[in-house]
PDB file of C-alpha atoms in Angstrom:
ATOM      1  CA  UNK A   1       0.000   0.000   0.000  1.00 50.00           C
ATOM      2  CA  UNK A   2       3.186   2.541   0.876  1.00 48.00           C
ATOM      3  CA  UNK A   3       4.498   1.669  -2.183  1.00 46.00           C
ATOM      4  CA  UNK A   4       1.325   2.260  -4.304  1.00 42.00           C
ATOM      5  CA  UNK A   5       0.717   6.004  -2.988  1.00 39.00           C
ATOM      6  CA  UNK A   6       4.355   6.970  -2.859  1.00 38.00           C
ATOM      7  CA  UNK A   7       4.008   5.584  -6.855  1.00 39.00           C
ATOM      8  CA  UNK A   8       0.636   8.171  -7.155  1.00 38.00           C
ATOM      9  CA  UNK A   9       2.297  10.855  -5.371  1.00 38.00           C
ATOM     10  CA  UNK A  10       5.152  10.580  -7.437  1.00 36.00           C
ATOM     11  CA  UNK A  11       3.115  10.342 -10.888  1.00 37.00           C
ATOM     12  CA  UNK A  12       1.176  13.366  -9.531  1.00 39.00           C
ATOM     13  CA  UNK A  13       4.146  15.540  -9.068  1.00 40.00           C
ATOM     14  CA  UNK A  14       5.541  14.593 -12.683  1.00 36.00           C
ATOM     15  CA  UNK A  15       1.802  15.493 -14.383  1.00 37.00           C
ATOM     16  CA  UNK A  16       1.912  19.135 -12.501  1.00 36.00           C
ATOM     17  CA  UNK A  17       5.219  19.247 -13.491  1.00 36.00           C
ATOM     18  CA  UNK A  18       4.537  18.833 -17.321  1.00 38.00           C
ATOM     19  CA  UNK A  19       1.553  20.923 -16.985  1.00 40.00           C
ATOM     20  CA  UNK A  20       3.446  23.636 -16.002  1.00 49.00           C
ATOM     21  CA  UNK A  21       2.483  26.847 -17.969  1.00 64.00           C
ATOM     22  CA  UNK A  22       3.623  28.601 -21.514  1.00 92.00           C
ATOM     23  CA  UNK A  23       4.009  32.094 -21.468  1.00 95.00           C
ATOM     24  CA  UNK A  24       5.226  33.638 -24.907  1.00 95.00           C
ATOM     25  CA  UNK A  25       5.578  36.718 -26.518  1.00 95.00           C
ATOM     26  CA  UNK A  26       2.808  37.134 -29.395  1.00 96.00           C
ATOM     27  CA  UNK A  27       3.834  40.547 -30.673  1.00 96.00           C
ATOM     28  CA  UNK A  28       5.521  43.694 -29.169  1.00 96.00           C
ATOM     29  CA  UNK A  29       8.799  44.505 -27.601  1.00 93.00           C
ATOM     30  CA  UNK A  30       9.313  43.659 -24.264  1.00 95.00           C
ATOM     31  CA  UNK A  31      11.384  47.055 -23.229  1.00 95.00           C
ATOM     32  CA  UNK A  32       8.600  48.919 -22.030  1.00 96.00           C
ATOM     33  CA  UNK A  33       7.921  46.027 -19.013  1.00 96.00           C
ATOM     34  CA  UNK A  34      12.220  46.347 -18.796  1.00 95.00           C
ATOM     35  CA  UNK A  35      11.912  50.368 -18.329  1.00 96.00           C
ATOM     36  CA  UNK A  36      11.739  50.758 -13.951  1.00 96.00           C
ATOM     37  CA  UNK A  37      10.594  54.558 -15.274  1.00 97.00           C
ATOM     38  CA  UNK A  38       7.522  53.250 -16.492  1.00 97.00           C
ATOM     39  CA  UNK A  39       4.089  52.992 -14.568  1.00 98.00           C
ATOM     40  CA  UNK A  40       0.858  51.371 -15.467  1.00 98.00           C
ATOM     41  CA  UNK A  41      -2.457  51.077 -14.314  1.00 98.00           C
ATOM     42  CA  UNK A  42      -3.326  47.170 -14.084  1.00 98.00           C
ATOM     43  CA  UNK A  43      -6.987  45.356 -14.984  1.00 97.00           C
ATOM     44  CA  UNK A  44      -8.503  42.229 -15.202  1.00 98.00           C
ATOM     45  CA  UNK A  45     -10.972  41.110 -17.585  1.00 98.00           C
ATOM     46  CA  UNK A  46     -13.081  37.960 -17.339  1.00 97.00           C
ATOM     47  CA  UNK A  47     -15.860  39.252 -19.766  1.00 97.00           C
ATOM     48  CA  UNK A  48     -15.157  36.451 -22.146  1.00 97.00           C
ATOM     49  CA  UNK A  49     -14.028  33.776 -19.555  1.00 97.00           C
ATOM     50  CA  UNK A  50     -15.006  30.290 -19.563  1.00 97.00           C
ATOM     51  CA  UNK A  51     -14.696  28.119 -16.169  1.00 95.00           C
ATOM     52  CA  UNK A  52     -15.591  24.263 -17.191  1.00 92.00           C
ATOM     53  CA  UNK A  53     -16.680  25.106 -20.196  1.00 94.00           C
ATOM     54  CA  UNK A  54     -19.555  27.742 -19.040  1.00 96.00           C
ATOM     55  CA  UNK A  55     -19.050  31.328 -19.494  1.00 97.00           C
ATOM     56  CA  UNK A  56     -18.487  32.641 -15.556  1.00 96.00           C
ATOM     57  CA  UNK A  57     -21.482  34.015 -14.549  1.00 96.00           C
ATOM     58  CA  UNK A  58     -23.046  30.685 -15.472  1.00 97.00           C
ATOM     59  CA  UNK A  59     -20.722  28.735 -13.786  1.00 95.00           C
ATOM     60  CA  UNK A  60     -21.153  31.015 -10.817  1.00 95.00           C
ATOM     61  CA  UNK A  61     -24.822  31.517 -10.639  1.00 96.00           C
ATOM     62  CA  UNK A  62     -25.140  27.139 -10.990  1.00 96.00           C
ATOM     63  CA  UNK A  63     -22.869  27.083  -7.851  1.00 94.00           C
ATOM     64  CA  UNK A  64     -25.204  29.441  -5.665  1.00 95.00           C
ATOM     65  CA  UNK A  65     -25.727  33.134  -4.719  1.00 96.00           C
ATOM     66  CA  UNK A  66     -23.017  33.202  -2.076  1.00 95.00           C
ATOM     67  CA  UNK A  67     -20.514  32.508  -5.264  1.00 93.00           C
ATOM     68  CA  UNK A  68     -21.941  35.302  -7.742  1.00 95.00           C
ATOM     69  CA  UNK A  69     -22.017  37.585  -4.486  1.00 97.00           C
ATOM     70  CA  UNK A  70     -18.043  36.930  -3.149  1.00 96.00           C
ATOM     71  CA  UNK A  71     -16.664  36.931  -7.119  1.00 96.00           C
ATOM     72  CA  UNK A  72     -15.563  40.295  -6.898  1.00 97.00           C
ATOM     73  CA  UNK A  73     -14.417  40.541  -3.296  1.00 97.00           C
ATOM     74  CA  UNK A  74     -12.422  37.520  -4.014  1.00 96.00           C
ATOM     75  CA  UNK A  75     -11.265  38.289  -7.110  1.00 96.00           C
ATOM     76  CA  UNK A  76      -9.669  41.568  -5.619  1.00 97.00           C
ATOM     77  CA  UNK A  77      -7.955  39.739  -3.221  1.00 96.00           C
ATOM     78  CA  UNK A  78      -6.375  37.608  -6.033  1.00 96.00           C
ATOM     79  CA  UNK A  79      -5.271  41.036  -8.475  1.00 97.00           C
ATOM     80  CA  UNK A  80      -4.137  42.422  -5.293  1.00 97.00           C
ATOM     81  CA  UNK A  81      -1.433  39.546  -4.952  1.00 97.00           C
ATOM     82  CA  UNK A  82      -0.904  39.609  -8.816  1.00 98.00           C
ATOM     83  CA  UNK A  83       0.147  43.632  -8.404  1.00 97.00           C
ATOM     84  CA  UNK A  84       1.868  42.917  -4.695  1.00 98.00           C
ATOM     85  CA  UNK A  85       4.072  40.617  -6.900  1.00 98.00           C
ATOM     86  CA  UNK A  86       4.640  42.146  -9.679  1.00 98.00           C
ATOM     87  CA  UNK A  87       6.277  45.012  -8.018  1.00 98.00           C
ATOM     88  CA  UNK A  88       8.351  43.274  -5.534  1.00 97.00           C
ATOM     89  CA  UNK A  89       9.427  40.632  -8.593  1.00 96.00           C
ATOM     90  CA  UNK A  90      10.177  43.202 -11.052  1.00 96.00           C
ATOM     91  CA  UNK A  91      12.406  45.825  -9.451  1.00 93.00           C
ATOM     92  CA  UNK A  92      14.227  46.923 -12.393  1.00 93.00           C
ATOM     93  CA  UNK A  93      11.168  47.166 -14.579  1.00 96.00           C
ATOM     94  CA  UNK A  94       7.474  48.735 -15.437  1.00 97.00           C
ATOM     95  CA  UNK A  95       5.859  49.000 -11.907  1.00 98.00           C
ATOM     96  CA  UNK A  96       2.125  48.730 -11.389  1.00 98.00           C
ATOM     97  CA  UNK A  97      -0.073  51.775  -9.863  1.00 98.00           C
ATOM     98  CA  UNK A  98      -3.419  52.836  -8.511  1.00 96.00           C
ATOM     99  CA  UNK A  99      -3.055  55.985 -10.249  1.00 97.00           C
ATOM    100  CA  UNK A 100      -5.010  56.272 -13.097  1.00 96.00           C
ATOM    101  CA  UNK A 101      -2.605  59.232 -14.279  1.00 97.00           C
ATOM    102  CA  UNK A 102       0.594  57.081 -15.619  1.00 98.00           C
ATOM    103  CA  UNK A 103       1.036  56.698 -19.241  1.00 97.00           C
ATOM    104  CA  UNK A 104       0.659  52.823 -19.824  1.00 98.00           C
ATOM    105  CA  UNK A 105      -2.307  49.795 -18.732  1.00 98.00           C
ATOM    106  CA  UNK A 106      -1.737  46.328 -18.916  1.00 98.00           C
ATOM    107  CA  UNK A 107      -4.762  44.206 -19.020  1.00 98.00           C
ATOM    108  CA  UNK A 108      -4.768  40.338 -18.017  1.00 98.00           C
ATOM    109  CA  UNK A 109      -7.525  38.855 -20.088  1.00 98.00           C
ATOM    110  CA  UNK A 110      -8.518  35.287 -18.460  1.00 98.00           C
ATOM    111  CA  UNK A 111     -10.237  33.013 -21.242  1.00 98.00           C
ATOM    112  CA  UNK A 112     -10.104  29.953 -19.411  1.00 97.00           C
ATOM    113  CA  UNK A 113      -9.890  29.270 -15.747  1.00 96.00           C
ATOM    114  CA  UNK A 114     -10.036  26.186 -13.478  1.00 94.00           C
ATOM    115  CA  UNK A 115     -10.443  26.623 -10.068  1.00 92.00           C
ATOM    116  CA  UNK A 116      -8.884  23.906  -9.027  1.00 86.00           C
ATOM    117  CA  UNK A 117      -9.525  21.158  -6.675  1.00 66.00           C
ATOM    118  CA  UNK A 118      -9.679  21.076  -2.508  1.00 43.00           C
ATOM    119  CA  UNK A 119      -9.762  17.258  -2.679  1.00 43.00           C
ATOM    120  CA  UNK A 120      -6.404  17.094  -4.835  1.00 40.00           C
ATOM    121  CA  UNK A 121      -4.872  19.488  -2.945  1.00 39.00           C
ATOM    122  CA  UNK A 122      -6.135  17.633   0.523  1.00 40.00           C
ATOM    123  CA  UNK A 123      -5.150  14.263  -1.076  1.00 42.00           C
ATOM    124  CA  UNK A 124      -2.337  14.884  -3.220  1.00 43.00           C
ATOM    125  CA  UNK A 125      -0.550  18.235  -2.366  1.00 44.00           C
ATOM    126  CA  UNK A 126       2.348  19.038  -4.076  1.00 46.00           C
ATOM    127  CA  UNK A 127       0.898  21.458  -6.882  1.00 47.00           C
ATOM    128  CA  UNK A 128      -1.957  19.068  -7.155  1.00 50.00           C
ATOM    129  CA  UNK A 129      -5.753  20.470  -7.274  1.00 67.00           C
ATOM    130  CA  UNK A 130      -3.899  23.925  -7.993  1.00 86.00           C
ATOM    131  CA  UNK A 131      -5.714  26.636 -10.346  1.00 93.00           C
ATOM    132  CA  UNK A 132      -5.484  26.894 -13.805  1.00 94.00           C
ATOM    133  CA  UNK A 133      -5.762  29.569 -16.197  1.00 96.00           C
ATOM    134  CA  UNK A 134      -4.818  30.471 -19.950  1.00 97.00           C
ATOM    135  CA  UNK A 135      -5.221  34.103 -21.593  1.00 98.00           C
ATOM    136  CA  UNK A 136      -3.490  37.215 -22.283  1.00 98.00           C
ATOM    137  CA  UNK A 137      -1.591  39.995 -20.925  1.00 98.00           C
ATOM    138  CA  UNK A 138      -1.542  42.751 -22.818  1.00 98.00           C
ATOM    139  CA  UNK A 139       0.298  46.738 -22.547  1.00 98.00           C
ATOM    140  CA  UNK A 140      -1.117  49.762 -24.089  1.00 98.00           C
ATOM    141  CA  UNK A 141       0.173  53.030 -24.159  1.00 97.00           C
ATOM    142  CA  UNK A 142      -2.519  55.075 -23.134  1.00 96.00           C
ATOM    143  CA  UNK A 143      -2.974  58.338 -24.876  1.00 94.00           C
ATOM    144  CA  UNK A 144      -2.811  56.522 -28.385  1.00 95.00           C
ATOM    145  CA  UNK A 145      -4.276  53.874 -27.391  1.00 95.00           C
ATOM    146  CA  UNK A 146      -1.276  51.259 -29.053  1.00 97.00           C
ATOM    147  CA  UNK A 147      -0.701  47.772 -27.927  1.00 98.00           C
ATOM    148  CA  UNK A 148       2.476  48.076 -27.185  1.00 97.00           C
ATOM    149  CA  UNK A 149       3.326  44.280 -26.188  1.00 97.00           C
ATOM    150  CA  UNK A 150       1.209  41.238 -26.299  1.00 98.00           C
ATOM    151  CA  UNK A 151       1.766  37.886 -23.995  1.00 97.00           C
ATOM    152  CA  UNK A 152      -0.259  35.126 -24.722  1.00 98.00           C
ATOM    153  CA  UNK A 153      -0.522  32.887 -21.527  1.00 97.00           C
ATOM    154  CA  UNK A 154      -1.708  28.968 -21.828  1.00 97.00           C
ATOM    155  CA  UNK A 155      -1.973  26.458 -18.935  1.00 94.00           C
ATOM    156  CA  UNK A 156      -0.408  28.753 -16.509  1.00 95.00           C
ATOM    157  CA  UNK A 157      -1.184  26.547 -13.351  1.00 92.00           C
ATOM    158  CA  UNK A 158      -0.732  27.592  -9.584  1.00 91.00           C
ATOM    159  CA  UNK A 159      -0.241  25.221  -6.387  1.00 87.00           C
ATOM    160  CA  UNK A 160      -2.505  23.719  -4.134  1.00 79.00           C
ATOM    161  CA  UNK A 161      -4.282  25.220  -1.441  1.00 78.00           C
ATOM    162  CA  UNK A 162      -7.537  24.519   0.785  1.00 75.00           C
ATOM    163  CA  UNK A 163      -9.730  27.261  -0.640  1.00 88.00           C
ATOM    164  CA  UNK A 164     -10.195  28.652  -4.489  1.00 89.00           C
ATOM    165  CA  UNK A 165      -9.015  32.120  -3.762  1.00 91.00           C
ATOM    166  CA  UNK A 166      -5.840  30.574  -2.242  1.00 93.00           C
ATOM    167  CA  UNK A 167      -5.617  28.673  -5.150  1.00 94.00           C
ATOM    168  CA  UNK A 168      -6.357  31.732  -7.513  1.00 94.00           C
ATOM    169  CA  UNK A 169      -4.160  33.979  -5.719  1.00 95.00           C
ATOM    170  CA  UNK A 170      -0.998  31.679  -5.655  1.00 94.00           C
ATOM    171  CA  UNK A 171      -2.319  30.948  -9.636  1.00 95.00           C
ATOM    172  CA  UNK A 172      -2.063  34.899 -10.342  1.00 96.00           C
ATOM    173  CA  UNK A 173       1.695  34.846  -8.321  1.00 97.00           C
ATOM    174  CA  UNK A 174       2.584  32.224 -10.664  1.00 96.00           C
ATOM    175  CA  UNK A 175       2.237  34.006 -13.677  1.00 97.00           C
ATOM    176  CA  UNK A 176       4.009  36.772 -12.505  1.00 97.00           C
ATOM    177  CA  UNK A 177       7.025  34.537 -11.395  1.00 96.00           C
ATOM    178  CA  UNK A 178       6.784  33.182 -15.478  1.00 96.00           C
ATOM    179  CA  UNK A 179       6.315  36.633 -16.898  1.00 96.00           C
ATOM    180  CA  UNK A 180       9.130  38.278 -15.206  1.00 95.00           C
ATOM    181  CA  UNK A 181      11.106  35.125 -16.301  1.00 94.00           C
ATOM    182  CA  UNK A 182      10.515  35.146 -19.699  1.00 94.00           C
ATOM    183  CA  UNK A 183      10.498  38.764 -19.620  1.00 93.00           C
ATOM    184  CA  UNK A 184      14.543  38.904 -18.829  1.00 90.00           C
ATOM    185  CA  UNK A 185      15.427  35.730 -21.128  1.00 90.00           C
ATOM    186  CA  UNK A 186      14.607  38.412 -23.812  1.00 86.00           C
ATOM    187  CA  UNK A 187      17.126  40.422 -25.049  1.00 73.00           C
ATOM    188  CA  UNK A 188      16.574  44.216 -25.776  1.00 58.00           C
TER     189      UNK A 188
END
């Protein structure tokens, strides 16, 4: 029996592993995010999202009032950790601001999202049950209105944790890990 879960928490590791997400750069030049004098205003869109297939709102209303009513408590919570990290992960690069005043906005469009699973991440651990998401983050320069760098984001996946918005939150830290990653791997 040890042998058969050590053998299912092994196989469970290697699947998160080679799930892990595929950030790339889908048009734009990555110097403005490289600039630490540039600010930009940060939003999330999940207008066209799709969470098991339904579009949110659907999803959300199936699951009960309480979930329609705590989306968009929760889901500052979760762009609060996205912008926490950013700016503590990318010192020497575009930093994100409350003030609507600053030249540039980057918006993170979600497509897809999977919340995840409590009973894989009570199970399995590891990464297991973690949230998933795939998307885009795009940065516009605001007076003109130009895209000035596009990210496409697919499979980005987060670690396990007991609740969603744990698992959402440590999703959204995730991608800012990648981002920053790929950002520097890029030469100017």
């Amino acid at each position: 029996m040890k042998k058969k879960m050590i053998s299912f928490v092994l196989a469970a590791m290697t699947v998160t592993s080679l799930c892990a997400g595929d950030i790339n750069v889908k048009s734009g030049d990555v110097s403005v995010v490289k600039n630490p004098n540039n600010l930009a205003t940060i939003q999330f869109s999940y207008a066209q999202t799709l969470v098991e297939g339904k579009p949110l709102m659907e999803y959300l209303k199936e699951r009960g009032d309480e979930f329609v009513k705590d989306w968009p408590k929760e889901s500052q919570v979760c762009e609060k950790a996205f912008y926490r990290r950013w700016n503590s992960k990318n010192k020497k690069g575009l930093k994100l601001t409350d003030n609507p005043n600053v030249p540039y906005r980057m918006i993170i469009t979600v497509d897809k999202l999977d919340l995840g699973s409590f009973a894989s991440s009570f199970l399995v651990g590891f990464g297991a049950g973690g949230a998933r998401m795939s998307g885009t983050i795009e940065i516009y320069e605001k007076e003109k209105n130009i895209c000035l760098l596009t990210l496409t984001i697919n499979n980005q996946t987060g670690h396990s944790a007991y609740t969603e918005q744990k698992r959402r939150a440590d999703l959204y830290k995730e991608l800012v890990d990648d981002v920053i990653e790929v950002i520097k791997e890029i030469k100017q």
